[in-house]
Amino acid sequence: MRRRRQSPSLFQVLVTAMVFTDLLGTFSVSPLVLASYTQNRTLVGMSKNGAVCAYFGFSMTFLSLATLAILCAMALERYLSFGHPYFYERHLRKRCGYITITLIYLICIFFCLAPFVGFGDYVQYCPGTWCFFDMIQTETKQKEV
């Protein structure tokens, strides 16, 4: 007996995107932490110009934000499917999921690029194995015009 393959639902598209994003986060960030521990060095100390810390900060921030935003989109999708089934059936399609994922990724990328264009900075936090936005800014940087 042959089974027909159904096209993935909107929820399945969102779940797949979340799994992909979460795995990408694990595989792109965890090796740096392990290398830092095995070499007994901090992330800032692993490169001369702080590129490792900037990469880690960008990756950690982007992938965490994207995962949470996709999770929020999944919750909204479930709410609409149970709470407003007529609206859901009539207006939401798989295409909506692809557009939502693209928008989530773009918004998160632009947010995480802010330190590279002069808005904020990625700094290392204790114990030296992770970098994130500078949440406790000790001095204000003023640009000269």
PDB file of C-alpha atoms in Angstrom:
ATOM      1  CA  MET A   1       0.000   0.000   0.000  1.00  0.00           C
ATOM      2  CA  ARG A   2       1.385   3.358  -1.012  1.00  0.00           C
ATOM      3  CA  ARG A   3       1.072   6.412   1.204  1.00  0.00           C
ATOM      4  CA  ARG A   4       0.706   9.864  -0.215  1.00  0.00           C
ATOM      5  CA  ARG A   5       3.118  12.461   1.009  1.00  0.00           C
ATOM      6  CA  GLN A   6       1.298  15.445   2.346  1.00  0.00           C
ATOM      7  CA  SER A   7       2.831  18.856   2.081  1.00  0.00           C
ATOM      8  CA  PRO A   8       4.068  20.145   5.435  1.00  0.00           C
ATOM      9  CA  SER A   9       1.680  22.246   7.465  1.00  0.00           C
ATOM     10  CA  LEU A  10       2.419  25.757   8.682  1.00  0.00           C
ATOM     11  CA  PHE A  11       3.213  24.404  12.150  1.00  0.00           C
ATOM     12  CA  GLN A  12       5.641  21.838  10.704  1.00  0.00           C
ATOM     13  CA  VAL A  13       7.410  24.571   8.748  1.00  0.00           C
ATOM     14  CA  LEU A  14       7.863  26.590  11.950  1.00  0.00           C
ATOM     15  CA  VAL A  15       9.031  23.549  13.940  1.00  0.00           C
ATOM     16  CA  THR A  16      11.567  22.678  11.243  1.00  0.00           C
ATOM     17  CA  ALA A  17      12.906  26.241  11.246  1.00  0.00           C
ATOM     18  CA  MET A  18      13.215  26.201  15.034  1.00  0.00           C
ATOM     19  CA  VAL A  19      15.050  22.859  15.029  1.00  0.00           C
ATOM     20  CA  PHE A  20      17.397  24.077  12.289  1.00  0.00           C
ATOM     21  CA  THR A  21      18.089  27.343  14.138  1.00  0.00           C
ATOM     22  CA  ASP A  22      18.660  25.604  17.457  1.00  0.00           C
ATOM     23  CA  LEU A  23      21.021  23.024  15.944  1.00  0.00           C
ATOM     24  CA  LEU A  24      22.905  25.730  14.079  1.00  0.00           C
ATOM     25  CA  GLY A  25      23.332  27.533  17.391  1.00  0.00           C
ATOM     26  CA  THR A  26      24.648  24.436  19.097  1.00  0.00           C
ATOM     27  CA  PHE A  27      27.078  23.538  16.321  1.00  0.00           C
ATOM     28  CA  SER A  28      28.375  27.059  15.695  1.00  0.00           C
ATOM     29  CA  VAL A  29      28.897  28.209  19.290  1.00  0.00           C
ATOM     30  CA  SER A  30      29.669  25.140  21.418  1.00  0.00           C
ATOM     31  CA  PRO A  31      32.992  24.267  19.726  1.00  0.00           C
ATOM     32  CA  LEU A  32      34.360  27.689  20.667  1.00  0.00           C
ATOM     33  CA  VAL A  33      33.498  27.152  24.319  1.00  0.00           C
ATOM     34  CA  LEU A  34      35.082  23.694  24.280  1.00  0.00           C
ATOM     35  CA  ALA A  35      38.211  25.054  22.550  1.00  0.00           C
ATOM     36  CA  SER A  36      38.400  27.843  25.108  1.00  0.00           C
ATOM     37  CA  TYR A  37      38.317  25.366  27.980  1.00  0.00           C
ATOM     38  CA  THR A  38      40.787  22.928  26.408  1.00  0.00           C
ATOM     39  CA  GLN A  39      43.281  25.704  25.617  1.00  0.00           C
ATOM     40  CA  ASN A  40      42.665  27.377  28.996  1.00  0.00           C
ATOM     41  CA  ARG A  41      42.128  30.710  27.223  1.00  0.00           C
ATOM     42  CA  THR A  42      39.321  33.234  27.103  1.00  0.00           C
ATOM     43  CA  LEU A  43      37.402  34.006  23.920  1.00  0.00           C
ATOM     44  CA  VAL A  44      39.088  37.413  23.711  1.00  0.00           C
ATOM     45  CA  GLY A  45      42.466  35.714  24.141  1.00  0.00           C
ATOM     46  CA  MET A  46      41.783  33.292  21.294  1.00  0.00           C
ATOM     47  CA  SER A  47      42.209  36.042  18.677  1.00  0.00           C
ATOM     48  CA  LYS A  48      44.341  39.148  18.579  1.00  0.00           C
ATOM     49  CA  ASN A  49      41.605  41.517  17.415  1.00  0.00           C
ATOM     50  CA  GLY A  50      38.624  40.134  19.354  1.00  0.00           C
ATOM     51  CA  ALA A  51      37.055  38.533  16.283  1.00  0.00           C
ATOM     52  CA  VAL A  52      36.209  35.323  18.144  1.00  0.00           C
ATOM     53  CA  CYS A  53      34.321  37.259  20.812  1.00  0.00           C
ATOM     54  CA  ALA A  54      32.463  39.272  18.163  1.00  0.00           C
ATOM     55  CA  TYR A  55      31.556  36.105  16.242  1.00  0.00           C
ATOM     56  CA  PHE A  56      30.427  34.362  19.411  1.00  0.00           C
ATOM     57  CA  GLY A  57      28.400  37.372  20.547  1.00  0.00           C
ATOM     58  CA  PHE A  58      26.714  37.748  17.173  1.00  0.00           C
ATOM     59  CA  SER A  59      25.995  34.033  16.831  1.00  0.00           C
ATOM     60  CA  MET A  60      24.755  33.620  20.380  1.00  0.00           C
ATOM     61  CA  THR A  61      22.527  36.684  20.206  1.00  0.00           C
ATOM     62  CA  PHE A  62      21.163  36.008  16.725  1.00  0.00           C
ATOM     63  CA  LEU A  63      20.418  32.332  17.219  1.00  0.00           C
ATOM     64  CA  SER A  64      18.890  32.832  20.671  1.00  0.00           C
ATOM     65  CA  LEU A  65      16.671  35.677  19.487  1.00  0.00           C
ATOM     66  CA  ALA A  66      15.648  33.806  16.347  1.00  0.00           C
ATOM     67  CA  THR A  67      14.760  30.663  18.313  1.00  0.00           C
ATOM     68  CA  LEU A  68      12.618  32.635  20.756  1.00  0.00           C
ATOM     69  CA  ALA A  69      10.934  34.593  17.958  1.00  0.00           C
ATOM     70  CA  ILE A  70      10.103  31.377  16.090  1.00  0.00           C
ATOM     71  CA  LEU A  71       8.745  29.912  19.320  1.00  0.00           C
ATOM     72  CA  CYS A  72       6.555  33.004  19.702  1.00  0.00           C
ATOM     73  CA  ALA A  73       5.337  32.602  16.096  1.00  0.00           C
ATOM     74  CA  MET A  74       4.524  28.955  16.830  1.00  0.00           C
ATOM     75  CA  ALA A  75       2.500  29.962  19.887  1.00  0.00           C
ATOM     76  CA  LEU A  76       0.610  32.549  17.847  1.00  0.00           C
ATOM     77  CA  GLU A  77      -0.042  29.984  15.116  1.00  0.00           C
ATOM     78  CA  ARG A  78      -1.430  27.488  17.648  1.00  0.00           C
ATOM     79  CA  TYR A  79      -3.577  30.193  19.254  1.00  0.00           C
ATOM     80  CA  LEU A  80      -5.065  31.134  15.901  1.00  0.00           C
ATOM     81  CA  SER A  81      -5.625  27.510  14.873  1.00  0.00           C
ATOM     82  CA  PHE A  82      -7.537  26.683  18.072  1.00  0.00           C
ATOM     83  CA  GLY A  83      -9.071  30.036  18.960  1.00  0.00           C
ATOM     84  CA  HIS A  84      -9.988  31.310  15.514  1.00  0.00           C
ATOM     85  CA  PRO A  85     -10.215  28.277  13.205  1.00  0.00           C
ATOM     86  CA  TYR A  86     -12.215  30.007  10.473  1.00  0.00           C
ATOM     87  CA  PHE A  87      -9.697  32.852  10.177  1.00  0.00           C
ATOM     88  CA  TYR A  88      -6.839  30.338  10.333  1.00  0.00           C
ATOM     89  CA  GLU A  89      -8.229  28.140   7.541  1.00  0.00           C
ATOM     90  CA  ARG A  90      -9.138  31.085   5.392  1.00  0.00           C
ATOM     91  CA  HIS A  91      -6.000  33.255   5.653  1.00  0.00           C
ATOM     92  CA  LEU A  92      -2.966  31.350   6.935  1.00  0.00           C
ATOM     93  CA  ARG A  93      -1.012  29.133   4.587  1.00  0.00           C
ATOM     94  CA  LYS A  94       2.398  27.523   4.519  1.00  0.00           C
ATOM     95  CA  ARG A  95       3.640  30.559   2.581  1.00  0.00           C
ATOM     96  CA  CYS A  96       2.872  32.697   5.641  1.00  0.00           C
ATOM     97  CA  GLY A  97       5.317  30.545   7.631  1.00  0.00           C
ATOM     98  CA  TYR A  98       8.109  31.032   5.111  1.00  0.00           C
ATOM     99  CA  ILE A  99       7.540  34.787   5.102  1.00  0.00           C
ATOM    100  CA  THR A 100       7.456  34.862   8.918  1.00  0.00           C
ATOM    101  CA  ILE A 101      10.709  32.914   9.210  1.00  0.00           C
ATOM    102  CA  THR A 102      12.412  35.193   6.690  1.00  0.00           C
ATOM    103  CA  LEU A 103      11.246  38.300   8.556  1.00  0.00           C
ATOM    104  CA  ILE A 104      12.359  36.850  11.895  1.00  0.00           C
ATOM    105  CA  TYR A 105      15.836  36.087  10.540  1.00  0.00           C
ATOM    106  CA  LEU A 106      16.188  39.526   8.926  1.00  0.00           C
ATOM    107  CA  ILE A 107      15.046  41.438  12.010  1.00  0.00           C
ATOM    108  CA  CYS A 108      17.345  39.401  14.269  1.00  0.00           C
ATOM    109  CA  ILE A 109      20.307  39.873  11.908  1.00  0.00           C
ATOM    110  CA  PHE A 110      19.827  43.647  11.784  1.00  0.00           C
ATOM    111  CA  PHE A 111      19.512  43.799  15.571  1.00  0.00           C
ATOM    112  CA  CYS A 112      22.667  41.735  16.085  1.00  0.00           C
ATOM    113  CA  LEU A 113      24.676  43.765  13.566  1.00  0.00           C
ATOM    114  CA  ALA A 114      24.219  46.907  15.681  1.00  0.00           C
ATOM    115  CA  PRO A 115      27.583  46.554  17.515  1.00  0.00           C
ATOM    116  CA  PHE A 116      29.395  46.304  14.174  1.00  0.00           C
ATOM    117  CA  VAL A 117      28.026  49.675  13.046  1.00  0.00           C
ATOM    118  CA  GLY A 118      28.767  51.522  16.286  1.00  0.00           C
ATOM    119  CA  PHE A 119      25.667  50.922  18.415  1.00  0.00           C
ATOM    120  CA  GLY A 120      26.843  49.059  21.489  1.00  0.00           C
ATOM    121  CA  ASP A 121      29.552  46.455  21.727  1.00  0.00           C
ATOM    122  CA  TYR A 122      30.057  42.755  22.303  1.00  0.00           C
ATOM    123  CA  VAL A 123      32.040  42.147  25.490  1.00  0.00           C
ATOM    124  CA  GLN A 124      33.300  39.079  27.276  1.00  0.00           C
ATOM    125  CA  TYR A 125      31.637  37.919  30.467  1.00  0.00           C
ATOM    126  CA  CYS A 126      32.946  35.784  33.313  1.00  0.00           C
ATOM    127  CA  PRO A 127      34.327  33.074  33.166  1.00  0.00           C
ATOM    128  CA  GLY A 128      35.622  34.172  29.758  1.00  0.00           C
ATOM    129  CA  THR A 129      33.819  31.575  27.679  1.00  0.00           C
ATOM    130  CA  TRP A 130      30.987  33.703  26.343  1.00  0.00           C
ATOM    131  CA  CYS A 131      30.471  37.146  24.845  1.00  0.00           C
ATOM    132  CA  PHE A 132      27.281  39.156  24.653  1.00  0.00           C
ATOM    133  CA  PHE A 133      26.020  42.734  24.377  1.00  0.00           C
ATOM    134  CA  ASP A 134      27.607  45.136  26.846  1.00  0.00           C
ATOM    135  CA  MET A 135      24.808  45.352  29.404  1.00  0.00           C
ATOM    136  CA  ILE A 136      26.768  47.370  31.977  1.00  0.00           C
ATOM    137  CA  GLN A 137      28.314  50.197  30.015  1.00  0.00           C
ATOM    138  CA  THR A 138      30.924  51.926  32.176  1.00  0.00           C
ATOM    139  CA  GLU A 139      31.771  54.786  29.834  1.00  0.00           C
ATOM    140  CA  THR A 140      29.861  56.547  27.130  1.00  0.00           C
ATOM    141  CA  LYS A 141      31.396  56.683  23.703  1.00  0.00           C
ATOM    142  CA  GLN A 142      30.735  59.821  21.752  1.00  0.00           C
ATOM    143  CA  LYS A 143      31.443  60.049  18.085  1.00  0.00           C
ATOM    144  CA  GLU A 144      32.858  63.259  16.719  1.00  0.00           C
ATOM    145  CA  VAL A 145      31.020  64.692  13.783  1.00  0.00           C
TER     146      VAL A 145
END
